Amino acid sequence: MITPYLWRSMLYVPANRPSRLQKCARYGADALILDLEDSVPDSEKAESRLLLKQALKEPIWDSAELYGSNGGSERVDLFVRINAMRTRYWREDLEAVIPEEIFGLKVPKVEEPTKVEELDHAISRIEKASGIEEGRTKLLLSIETAKGLLQLSAICAASARVIGVGFGSEDFMTDTGIDRDNLRYARMQMTLVVKAFGLYAQDSVYPAFSDLEGLKQETEEAKRMGMDGKTAIHPNQIETIHSVFQPSDALLEKAGEICRMAEAENGRVFNYHGEMVDRPIVERYRRLLQRSREN
Ligand code: COA
Ligand code: MG
């Protein structure tokens, strides 16, 4: 199974910074995560929620509005990171943002499938009350603890709204004592489960935002693990993330050639310059081409 969602980058933007909210759609990220959680102090939760609700009504999310393009308007996909369900904030977060035009919620520190069910029902109630099509609000869940990782299969199955799962490295390191160089096993385990459900797999932020070489290496690793995208905390990280997830021209050319040859061979296994090519290999190259067209 494969996810239809192809966001390479998602930029986190703290919701307590109105000037950043105003400008953030311009940086070219494939989607945005407007954050009410860890980047907002408790003393600013309520005010940030209001600021965000207001900003969501403005025309600042529309690329035509920003660039004056005549190719029609395109609203960037918006996620709101609500506060964790163990806090007293998350219900008010939902009330504020579900009625607005968002793609979905990023849900931090998910550990229990029953909590995801509870969240699903709470969203349904608000969708109904606001006259929104039920099920419109999608969920991108964050796994940030060992407990959450161990329950991930049940968590993925807990709601039809779940379209993806992201890895939260900073909290995971805090929770487990594992250092950054040893997160591969957990990231790989997460990706395997996510792929089994045909969902979108997202890698965590790379906090050292001036170290683009380190970011590139970690993004390449995520891509090799089968992840579909990575979050960013600073606009200068977006280009690096895109360049890693964007296949090279040479690879695209090879993919095109293989797909053309496969059509001519009509399902037979064939020899491509000394490489055996059969059905799953053709399928991989076909996906690569499809993905690069959609990006
Ligand atoms: N979203 C939108 N704009 C951002 C941004 C972000 N995450 N990070 C930086 N910018 C903008 C700044 O507004 C500034 O724009 P300007 O030149 O038009 O004024 C420009 O990019 C350069 O910013 P810079 O001065 O390099 O960054 P900083 O020192 O002010 O801020 C951080 C650094 C890390 C605090 C900031 O990038 C940030 O808040 N990132 C997101 C943190 C977050 O959401 N964490 C939770 C998820 S783990
Ligand atoms: Mg966190």
XYZ file of C-alpha atoms and ligand atoms in Angstrom:
344
model
C 0.000 0.000 0.000
C 1.155 3.519 -0.644
C 0.083 6.903 0.668
C -1.395 9.444 -1.756
C 0.115 12.235 0.360
C 3.410 13.544 -0.934
C 4.379 16.468 1.294
C 8.186 16.577 1.270
C 8.437 19.343 3.876
C 6.156 20.804 6.520
C 7.249 24.001 8.244
C 6.408 24.485 11.930
C 5.297 28.011 12.739
C 4.676 29.070 16.361
C 1.122 30.434 16.619
C 2.163 33.154 19.070
C 4.095 35.021 16.361
C 1.574 36.909 14.166
C 4.236 38.308 11.833
C 5.512 34.795 11.144
C 1.998 33.507 10.509
C 1.528 36.316 7.987
C 4.608 35.393 5.992
C 5.060 31.664 6.410
C 3.105 30.490 3.343
C 5.669 32.219 1.134
C 8.610 30.021 1.975
C 7.589 27.192 -0.347
C 6.995 24.416 2.199
C 4.602 21.754 0.898
C 2.481 22.186 4.038
C 2.521 24.167 7.285
C 2.103 23.083 10.901
C 0.788 26.007 12.916
C 1.855 25.234 16.428
C -0.156 25.698 19.613
C 1.925 23.179 21.554
C 5.604 23.167 22.530
C 6.632 26.462 20.945
C 3.920 28.347 22.881
C 4.303 28.899 26.661
C 1.340 28.139 28.941
C 0.888 31.842 29.662
C 0.238 32.468 25.923
C -1.944 29.463 25.030
C -5.295 31.271 25.067
C -4.110 34.348 23.214
C -2.279 32.258 20.587
C -5.383 30.193 19.933
C -7.322 33.395 19.186
C -4.526 34.810 17.047
C -4.410 31.607 15.062
C -8.173 31.443 14.558
C -8.101 34.996 13.258
C -5.145 34.299 10.969
C -6.866 31.200 9.531
C -9.655 33.464 8.224
C -7.256 35.748 6.382
C -6.326 35.289 2.722
C -2.646 34.775 3.547
C -2.599 31.037 2.813
C -3.313 31.383 -0.827
C -0.399 31.335 -3.225
C -2.278 33.456 -5.806
C -2.803 36.069 -3.118
C 0.879 36.002 -2.302
C 2.366 35.858 -5.748
C -0.401 37.360 -7.866
C -0.169 34.304 -10.104
C -2.777 33.977 -12.810
C -2.655 30.205 -12.652
C -5.505 30.071 -10.160
C -5.304 30.096 -6.429
C -3.890 27.320 -4.338
C -4.190 27.196 -0.599
C -1.249 25.573 1.093
C -2.204 22.510 3.167
C -2.552 23.612 6.786
C -2.183 21.496 9.887
C -2.624 22.835 13.405
C -0.615 21.184 16.140
C -2.977 21.046 19.095
C -1.834 20.565 22.648
C -1.413 17.001 23.889
C -4.494 15.232 25.190
C -2.937 14.968 28.616
C -3.173 18.779 28.958
C -6.204 20.946 29.709
C -5.900 22.842 26.407
C -6.715 20.408 23.626
C -10.533 20.668 23.663
C -10.427 24.449 23.345
C -7.854 24.087 20.577
C -10.293 21.876 18.670
C -13.226 24.252 19.171
C -11.157 27.086 17.770
C -9.626 25.505 14.685
C -11.889 22.701 13.408
C -14.471 25.140 11.948
C -11.722 26.922 9.983
C -10.393 25.771 6.654
C -7.613 23.420 7.699
C -6.441 20.124 6.256
C -6.001 18.502 9.616
C -4.425 18.328 13.027
C -0.969 17.309 14.061
C -1.469 15.488 17.343
C 1.503 15.380 19.720
C 2.554 12.634 22.130
C 0.043 10.010 21.045
C 0.299 6.897 23.207
C -3.113 5.258 23.417
C -5.530 4.090 20.709
C -8.480 4.959 22.966
C -7.308 8.579 23.053
C -7.343 8.684 19.257
C -10.932 7.372 19.312
C -11.859 10.035 21.848
C -10.273 12.690 19.665
C -12.107 11.396 16.588
C -15.461 11.672 18.388
C -14.696 15.135 19.727
C -13.834 16.310 16.206
C -16.993 14.742 14.768
C -19.134 16.669 17.239
C -17.559 19.966 16.231
C -17.719 19.174 12.511
C -21.416 18.408 12.863
C -22.127 21.544 14.891
C -20.261 23.693 12.353
C -21.926 22.186 9.297
C -18.683 20.674 8.047
C -18.614 17.389 6.187
C -17.911 14.704 8.777
C -14.429 13.252 8.417
C -12.954 16.316 6.684
C -10.425 16.930 9.451
C -7.499 14.542 8.994
C -5.014 13.435 11.648
C -1.248 13.347 11.448
C -0.164 11.708 14.696
C 3.169 12.176 16.457
C 4.955 9.286 18.079
C 7.248 10.775 20.698
C 7.504 8.085 23.383
C 8.476 4.413 23.612
C 4.969 3.586 24.794
C 3.409 5.239 21.750
C 5.756 3.370 19.431
C 4.839 0.008 20.969
C 1.114 0.696 20.487
C 1.443 2.154 17.013
C -0.509 -0.543 15.133
C -3.572 -0.100 17.328
C -3.133 3.678 17.171
C -3.109 3.676 13.340
C -6.266 1.563 13.294
C -8.108 3.749 15.831
C -9.585 6.321 13.437
C -10.296 6.607 9.713
C -9.072 10.210 9.951
C -5.463 9.096 10.410
C -3.513 9.823 7.223
C 0.007 9.738 8.619
C 2.419 9.479 11.496
C 5.407 11.619 12.341
C 8.367 10.869 14.549
C 9.084 13.368 17.326
C 12.778 12.972 17.982
C 13.264 15.553 20.723
C 10.559 14.221 23.018
C 11.497 10.632 22.138
C 15.081 11.280 23.234
C 13.833 12.903 26.435
C 11.463 9.995 27.087
C 13.931 7.184 26.450
C 17.442 8.520 27.005
C 18.392 7.378 23.495
C 20.712 9.830 21.757
C 20.221 11.214 18.247
C 22.728 8.810 16.668
C 20.756 5.821 17.903
C 17.238 6.726 16.811
C 17.417 4.682 13.611
C 15.807 1.589 15.052
C 12.807 3.511 16.391
C 12.391 5.564 13.186
C 12.585 2.394 11.112
C 10.103 0.581 13.335
C 7.688 3.491 13.083
C 8.041 3.586 9.301
C 7.354 -0.142 8.924
C 4.102 0.072 10.867
C 3.043 3.237 9.049
C 3.691 1.566 5.692
C 1.709 -1.501 6.719
C -1.294 0.819 7.040
C -0.555 2.632 3.771
C -0.078 5.933 5.603
C 2.279 8.901 5.242
C 5.540 8.602 7.214
C 7.183 11.804 8.388
C 10.586 12.295 9.972
C 11.206 14.695 12.837
C 12.740 18.150 12.913
C 16.481 18.717 12.757
C 16.933 21.422 15.406
C 20.401 22.697 14.349
C 18.931 24.855 11.596
C 22.229 26.367 10.455
C 23.787 22.933 9.892
C 22.440 22.167 6.421
C 24.924 19.329 5.861
C 23.675 17.533 8.997
C 20.086 18.134 7.868
C 20.875 16.697 4.446
C 22.374 13.540 5.944
C 19.459 12.973 8.306
C 16.944 13.601 5.496
C 18.762 11.157 3.199
C 18.617 8.579 5.956
C 14.875 9.160 6.388
C 14.329 8.761 2.668
C 16.323 5.518 2.608
C 14.146 4.255 5.481
C 11.099 4.779 3.292
C 9.814 7.950 4.911
C 7.868 10.361 2.719
C 8.827 13.720 4.202
C 10.414 15.689 7.025
C 9.382 18.591 9.205
C 11.285 21.902 9.238
C 11.587 24.531 11.946
C 13.253 27.223 9.871
C 12.600 28.404 6.292
C 16.232 27.790 5.340
C 15.714 24.025 5.823
C 13.012 23.652 3.167
C 15.196 23.659 0.076
C 17.544 20.997 1.486
C 14.632 18.720 2.386
C 13.069 19.153 -1.061
C 16.330 18.487 -2.849
C 16.733 15.166 -1.010
C 13.179 13.974 -1.679
C 13.294 15.179 -5.280
C 14.764 12.404 -7.476
C 17.720 13.430 -9.676
C 17.205 14.078 -13.417
C 19.359 11.019 -14.191
C 17.166 8.794 -12.032
C 13.985 10.176 -13.589
C 15.392 9.560 -17.047
C 16.224 5.967 -16.112
C 12.733 5.522 -14.638
C 11.154 6.816 -17.849
C 13.232 4.464 -19.970
C 12.440 1.458 -17.773
C 8.716 2.204 -17.799
C 8.734 2.519 -21.620
C 10.672 -0.736 -21.981
C 8.325 -2.482 -19.552
C 5.359 -1.489 -21.657
C 7.007 -2.884 -24.768
C 7.903 -6.101 -22.914
C 4.301 -6.372 -21.761
C 4.875 -7.943 -18.343
C 7.930 -10.023 -19.248
C 11.094 -9.758 -17.155
C 13.844 -7.945 -19.103
C 17.495 -6.928 -19.056
C 18.183 -3.196 -18.541
C 21.909 -2.648 -19.121
C 22.803 -5.657 -16.977
C 20.053 -5.195 -14.375
C 17.121 -7.576 -14.106
C 13.825 -5.683 -14.222
C 10.563 -7.378 -13.237
C 7.164 -6.263 -11.968
C 7.982 -4.841 -8.477
C 10.964 -2.984 -9.903
C 8.838 -1.444 -12.658
C 6.251 -0.507 -10.028
C 8.902 1.324 -7.978
C 10.055 3.341 -10.960
C 6.462 4.063 -11.951
C 5.754 5.454 -8.459
C 8.900 7.547 -8.630
C 7.740 9.150 -11.880
C 4.237 9.700 -10.558
C 5.581 11.258 -7.389
C 7.924 13.617 -9.195
C 5.050 14.797 -11.424
C 2.866 15.508 -8.406
C 5.504 17.452 -6.476
N 8.207 30.000 10.581
C 8.057 31.122 9.894
N 9.041 32.030 9.747
C 10.205 31.776 10.355
C 10.419 30.617 11.089
C 9.360 29.704 11.206
N 9.474 28.551 11.878
N 11.674 30.619 11.567
C 12.248 31.749 11.127
N 11.360 32.466 10.386
C 11.619 33.718 9.685
C 11.817 34.885 10.619
O 10.571 35.490 10.884
C 12.737 35.765 9.826
O 11.949 36.439 8.860
P 12.312 37.960 8.443
O 13.727 37.905 7.929
O 11.307 38.286 7.399
O 12.184 38.739 9.712
C 13.605 34.773 9.065
O 12.851 33.585 8.986
C 14.924 34.495 9.705
O 14.736 34.036 11.021
P 15.988 33.900 12.045
O 16.330 35.239 12.597
O 17.057 33.138 11.366
O 15.369 32.973 13.169
P 15.141 33.336 14.724
O 16.441 33.324 15.422
O 14.295 34.544 14.834
O 14.265 32.079 15.188
C 13.723 29.851 15.813
C 14.818 30.784 15.297
C 14.259 28.439 15.922
C 13.257 30.321 17.203
C 12.541 29.885 14.812
O 13.033 29.454 13.568
C 11.312 29.100 15.209
O 10.498 29.563 16.007
N 11.104 27.910 14.629
C 9.954 27.077 14.885
C 10.017 26.451 16.269
C 8.883 25.521 16.492
O 7.790 25.665 15.957
N 9.113 24.484 17.300
C 8.135 23.486 17.560
C 8.256 22.318 16.636
S 9.537 21.235 17.099
Mg 7.632 17.936 20.914
